[in-house]
Amino acid sequence: MRVAGPGAYVALYVALYAAFGVASPFWPKFFETKGLTAQQIGWLLTAAMLMRLVSLPLVAALADLLGSLRLVLAGCAIVAAAAAAALLRADTFLLLLLVALVQAAALAPTTAIADALSVNAARPQMAGRAFEYGWIRPGCPAAL
């Protein structure tokens, strides 16, 4: 079943930002329960942030090369979900760091690819009205 139109993109953004918003504030506490020190947690979160900076342009270039934004987005979502599940089983700093880096690399391009999909879909007319990117992007004044 394929959902078309602005509703599909609204649902995509809701899922992405709800997941980020729900999980992000609790990462430090989660890592603390895994026995990491405050310094190790800081290193882990910093490394994950740097991984996002590196992976975003690389994965976006891969999506452009393959010409399949949906496929790359789905792959990133699957890898990120698998990494989140793997975090539950990881119990050493190095293993937690490795899994967190994989998850960060997979999560980084999801919003950029979602934006690219939305912009591409915003071109046609839908239901007699123009489908505008600003209607579906969270935080955009046109969406309010």
PDB file of C-alpha atoms in Angstrom:
ATOM      1  CA  MET A   1       0.000   0.000   0.000  1.00  0.00           C
ATOM      2  CA  ARG A   2       1.443   3.304  -1.065  1.00  0.00           C
ATOM      3  CA  VAL A   3       0.256   6.532   0.526  1.00  0.00           C
ATOM      4  CA  ALA A   4       0.473   9.499  -1.801  1.00  0.00           C
ATOM      5  CA  GLY A   5       0.274  13.197  -1.274  1.00  0.00           C
ATOM      6  CA  PRO A   6       1.157  15.509   1.558  1.00  0.00           C
ATOM      7  CA  GLY A   7      -0.194  13.112   4.196  1.00  0.00           C
ATOM      8  CA  ALA A   8       2.565  10.614   3.509  1.00  0.00           C
ATOM      9  CA  TYR A   9       5.234  13.235   3.996  1.00  0.00           C
ATOM     10  CA  VAL A  10       3.593  14.624   7.124  1.00  0.00           C
ATOM     11  CA  ALA A  11       3.583  11.084   8.546  1.00  0.00           C
ATOM     12  CA  LEU A  12       7.242  10.671   7.604  1.00  0.00           C
ATOM     13  CA  TYR A  13       8.244  13.880   9.384  1.00  0.00           C
ATOM     14  CA  VAL A  14       6.123  13.042  12.423  1.00  0.00           C
ATOM     15  CA  ALA A  15       7.812   9.648  12.707  1.00  0.00           C
ATOM     16  CA  LEU A  16      11.316  11.070  12.259  1.00  0.00           C
ATOM     17  CA  TYR A  17      11.004  13.981  14.653  1.00  0.00           C
ATOM     18  CA  ALA A  18       8.981  12.079  17.244  1.00  0.00           C
ATOM     19  CA  ALA A  19      11.682   9.412  17.371  1.00  0.00           C
ATOM     20  CA  PHE A  20      14.443  12.016  17.699  1.00  0.00           C
ATOM     21  CA  GLY A  21      12.538  14.037  20.265  1.00  0.00           C
ATOM     22  CA  VAL A  22      11.611  11.085  22.426  1.00  0.00           C
ATOM     23  CA  ALA A  23      14.990   9.334  22.439  1.00  0.00           C
ATOM     24  CA  SER A  24      17.558  12.144  22.408  1.00  0.00           C
ATOM     25  CA  PRO A  25      17.014  13.549  25.912  1.00  0.00           C
ATOM     26  CA  PHE A  26      17.402  10.103  27.454  1.00  0.00           C
ATOM     27  CA  TRP A  27      20.633   8.950  25.780  1.00  0.00           C
ATOM     28  CA  PRO A  28      22.922  10.184  28.578  1.00  0.00           C
ATOM     29  CA  LYS A  29      20.854   8.419  31.239  1.00  0.00           C
ATOM     30  CA  PHE A  30      20.676   5.268  29.133  1.00  0.00           C
ATOM     31  CA  PHE A  31      24.459   5.193  28.780  1.00  0.00           C
ATOM     32  CA  GLU A  32      24.811   5.865  32.498  1.00  0.00           C
ATOM     33  CA  THR A  33      22.709   2.766  33.223  1.00  0.00           C
ATOM     34  CA  LYS A  34      25.159   0.833  31.037  1.00  0.00           C
ATOM     35  CA  GLY A  35      27.915   1.773  33.483  1.00  0.00           C
ATOM     36  CA  LEU A  36      29.596   4.531  31.496  1.00  0.00           C
ATOM     37  CA  THR A  37      31.236   7.455  33.267  1.00  0.00           C
ATOM     38  CA  ALA A  38      30.271  11.048  32.493  1.00  0.00           C
ATOM     39  CA  GLN A  39      33.490  11.418  30.483  1.00  0.00           C
ATOM     40  CA  GLN A  40      32.768   8.284  28.432  1.00  0.00           C
ATOM     41  CA  ILE A  41      29.220   9.485  27.773  1.00  0.00           C
ATOM     42  CA  GLY A  42      30.599  12.823  26.594  1.00  0.00           C
ATOM     43  CA  TRP A  43      33.065  11.104  24.254  1.00  0.00           C
ATOM     44  CA  LEU A  44      30.376   8.800  22.903  1.00  0.00           C
ATOM     45  CA  LEU A  45      27.904  11.615  22.201  1.00  0.00           C
ATOM     46  CA  THR A  46      30.646  13.756  20.657  1.00  0.00           C
ATOM     47  CA  ALA A  47      31.819  10.926  18.430  1.00  0.00           C
ATOM     48  CA  ALA A  48      28.231  10.287  17.320  1.00  0.00           C
ATOM     49  CA  MET A  49      27.787  13.958  16.442  1.00  0.00           C
ATOM     50  CA  LEU A  50      30.987  13.948  14.398  1.00  0.00           C
ATOM     51  CA  MET A  51      29.871  10.746  12.663  1.00  0.00           C
ATOM     52  CA  ARG A  52      26.645  12.467  11.626  1.00  0.00           C
ATOM     53  CA  LEU A  53      28.661  15.310  10.089  1.00  0.00           C
ATOM     54  CA  VAL A  54      30.711  12.851   8.047  1.00  0.00           C
ATOM     55  CA  SER A  55      28.001  10.387   7.064  1.00  0.00           C
ATOM     56  CA  LEU A  56      25.338  12.822   5.883  1.00  0.00           C
ATOM     57  CA  PRO A  57      27.113  13.993   2.708  1.00  0.00           C
ATOM     58  CA  LEU A  58      28.445  10.516   1.966  1.00  0.00           C
ATOM     59  CA  VAL A  59      25.070   8.793   2.237  1.00  0.00           C
ATOM     60  CA  ALA A  60      23.357  11.640   0.373  1.00  0.00           C
ATOM     61  CA  ALA A  61      25.893  11.221  -2.443  1.00  0.00           C
ATOM     62  CA  LEU A  62      25.157   7.486  -2.469  1.00  0.00           C
ATOM     63  CA  ALA A  63      21.426   8.218  -2.751  1.00  0.00           C
ATOM     64  CA  ASP A  64      22.103  10.535  -5.688  1.00  0.00           C
ATOM     65  CA  LEU A  65      24.392   7.974  -7.316  1.00  0.00           C
ATOM     66  CA  LEU A  66      21.815   5.199  -6.971  1.00  0.00           C
ATOM     67  CA  GLY A  67      18.989   7.522  -7.976  1.00  0.00           C
ATOM     68  CA  SER A  68      16.766   6.029  -5.310  1.00  0.00           C
ATOM     69  CA  LEU A  69      16.051   8.283  -2.367  1.00  0.00           C
ATOM     70  CA  ARG A  70      13.356   5.967  -0.977  1.00  0.00           C
ATOM     71  CA  LEU A  71      15.634   2.936  -1.045  1.00  0.00           C
ATOM     72  CA  VAL A  72      18.438   4.740   0.774  1.00  0.00           C
ATOM     73  CA  LEU A  73      15.991   6.226   3.309  1.00  0.00           C
ATOM     74  CA  ALA A  74      14.536   2.791   3.993  1.00  0.00           C
ATOM     75  CA  GLY A  75      18.018   1.302   4.335  1.00  0.00           C
ATOM     76  CA  CYS A  76      19.047   4.020   6.772  1.00  0.00           C
ATOM     77  CA  ALA A  77      15.902   3.489   8.834  1.00  0.00           C
ATOM     78  CA  ILE A  78      16.476  -0.264   8.991  1.00  0.00           C
ATOM     79  CA  VAL A  79      20.134   0.101   9.991  1.00  0.00           C
ATOM     80  CA  ALA A  80      19.285   2.747  12.604  1.00  0.00           C
ATOM     81  CA  ALA A  81      16.549   0.559  14.105  1.00  0.00           C
ATOM     82  CA  ALA A  82      18.858  -2.456  14.193  1.00  0.00           C
ATOM     83  CA  ALA A  83      21.560  -0.366  15.858  1.00  0.00           C
ATOM     84  CA  ALA A  84      19.065   0.876  18.455  1.00  0.00           C
ATOM     85  CA  ALA A  85      18.191  -2.727  19.248  1.00  0.00           C
ATOM     86  CA  ALA A  86      21.888  -3.615  19.407  1.00  0.00           C
ATOM     87  CA  LEU A  87      22.443  -0.845  21.971  1.00  0.00           C
ATOM     88  CA  LEU A  88      20.277  -2.830  24.374  1.00  0.00           C
ATOM     89  CA  ARG A  89      22.699  -5.771  24.186  1.00  0.00           C
ATOM     90  CA  ALA A  90      25.971  -3.820  24.172  1.00  0.00           C
ATOM     91  CA  ASP A  91      27.671  -3.682  27.548  1.00  0.00           C
ATOM     92  CA  THR A  92      31.180  -2.255  27.135  1.00  0.00           C
ATOM     93  CA  PHE A  93      32.250   1.255  26.231  1.00  0.00           C
ATOM     94  CA  LEU A  94      33.861   0.199  22.955  1.00  0.00           C
ATOM     95  CA  LEU A  95      30.870  -1.836  21.856  1.00  0.00           C
ATOM     96  CA  LEU A  96      28.460   0.946  22.821  1.00  0.00           C
ATOM     97  CA  LEU A  97      30.632   3.439  20.946  1.00  0.00           C
ATOM     98  CA  LEU A  98      30.732   1.283  17.822  1.00  0.00           C
ATOM     99  CA  VAL A  99      26.974   0.729  17.789  1.00  0.00           C
ATOM    100  CA  ALA A 100      26.259   4.402  18.539  1.00  0.00           C
ATOM    101  CA  LEU A 101      28.477   5.394  15.602  1.00  0.00           C
ATOM    102  CA  VAL A 102      26.628   3.034  13.263  1.00  0.00           C
ATOM    103  CA  GLN A 103      23.299   4.409  14.459  1.00  0.00           C
ATOM    104  CA  ALA A 104      24.474   8.016  14.064  1.00  0.00           C
ATOM    105  CA  ALA A 105      25.721   7.305  10.544  1.00  0.00           C
ATOM    106  CA  ALA A 106      22.362   5.810   9.603  1.00  0.00           C
ATOM    107  CA  LEU A 107      20.216   8.487  11.262  1.00  0.00           C
ATOM    108  CA  ALA A 108      22.050  11.540   9.942  1.00  0.00           C
ATOM    109  CA  PRO A 109      20.798  11.440   6.352  1.00  0.00           C
ATOM    110  CA  THR A 110      17.175  10.585   7.144  1.00  0.00           C
ATOM    111  CA  THR A 111      15.934  14.166   7.463  1.00  0.00           C
ATOM    112  CA  ALA A 112      17.890  15.402   4.444  1.00  0.00           C
ATOM    113  CA  ILE A 113      16.569  12.560   2.308  1.00  0.00           C
ATOM    114  CA  ALA A 114      13.036  13.192   3.600  1.00  0.00           C
ATOM    115  CA  ASP A 115      13.470  16.843   2.589  1.00  0.00           C
ATOM    116  CA  ALA A 116      14.635  15.805  -0.878  1.00  0.00           C
ATOM    117  CA  LEU A 117      11.641  13.499  -1.288  1.00  0.00           C
ATOM    118  CA  SER A 118       9.277  16.262  -0.130  1.00  0.00           C
ATOM    119  CA  VAL A 119      10.750  18.840  -2.481  1.00  0.00           C
ATOM    120  CA  ASN A 120      10.517  16.407  -5.392  1.00  0.00           C
ATOM    121  CA  ALA A 121       6.870  15.665  -4.560  1.00  0.00           C
ATOM    122  CA  ALA A 122       5.991  19.341  -4.154  1.00  0.00           C
ATOM    123  CA  ARG A 123       6.098  19.959  -7.897  1.00  0.00           C
ATOM    124  CA  PRO A 124       2.737  18.516  -9.024  1.00  0.00           C
ATOM    125  CA  GLN A 125      -0.752  19.771  -8.379  1.00  0.00           C
ATOM    126  CA  MET A 126      -2.683  17.654  -5.884  1.00  0.00           C
ATOM    127  CA  ALA A 127      -6.453  17.826  -5.415  1.00  0.00           C
ATOM    128  CA  GLY A 128      -6.611  20.993  -7.455  1.00  0.00           C
ATOM    129  CA  ARG A 129      -4.217  22.825  -5.143  1.00  0.00           C
ATOM    130  CA  ALA A 130      -0.487  23.173  -5.341  1.00  0.00           C
ATOM    131  CA  PHE A 131       1.371  20.861  -2.987  1.00  0.00           C
ATOM    132  CA  GLU A 132       3.877  23.130  -1.280  1.00  0.00           C
ATOM    133  CA  TYR A 133       6.905  21.896   0.610  1.00  0.00           C
ATOM    134  CA  GLY A 134       6.339  24.414   3.429  1.00  0.00           C
ATOM    135  CA  TRP A 135       3.027  22.796   4.353  1.00  0.00           C
ATOM    136  CA  ILE A 136       4.660  19.617   5.549  1.00  0.00           C
ATOM    137  CA  ARG A 137       8.063  20.657   6.907  1.00  0.00           C
ATOM    138  CA  PRO A 138       7.960  20.946  10.731  1.00  0.00           C
ATOM    139  CA  GLY A 139       8.775  24.377  12.052  1.00  0.00           C
ATOM    140  CA  CYS A 140       8.207  26.068   8.725  1.00  0.00           C
ATOM    141  CA  PRO A 141       5.952  29.169   9.084  1.00  0.00           C
ATOM    142  CA  ALA A 142       3.860  28.049   6.109  1.00  0.00           C
ATOM    143  CA  ALA A 143       3.110  24.821   7.967  1.00  0.00           C
ATOM    144  CA  LEU A 144       1.604  26.630  10.953  1.00  0.00           C
TER     145      LEU A 144
END
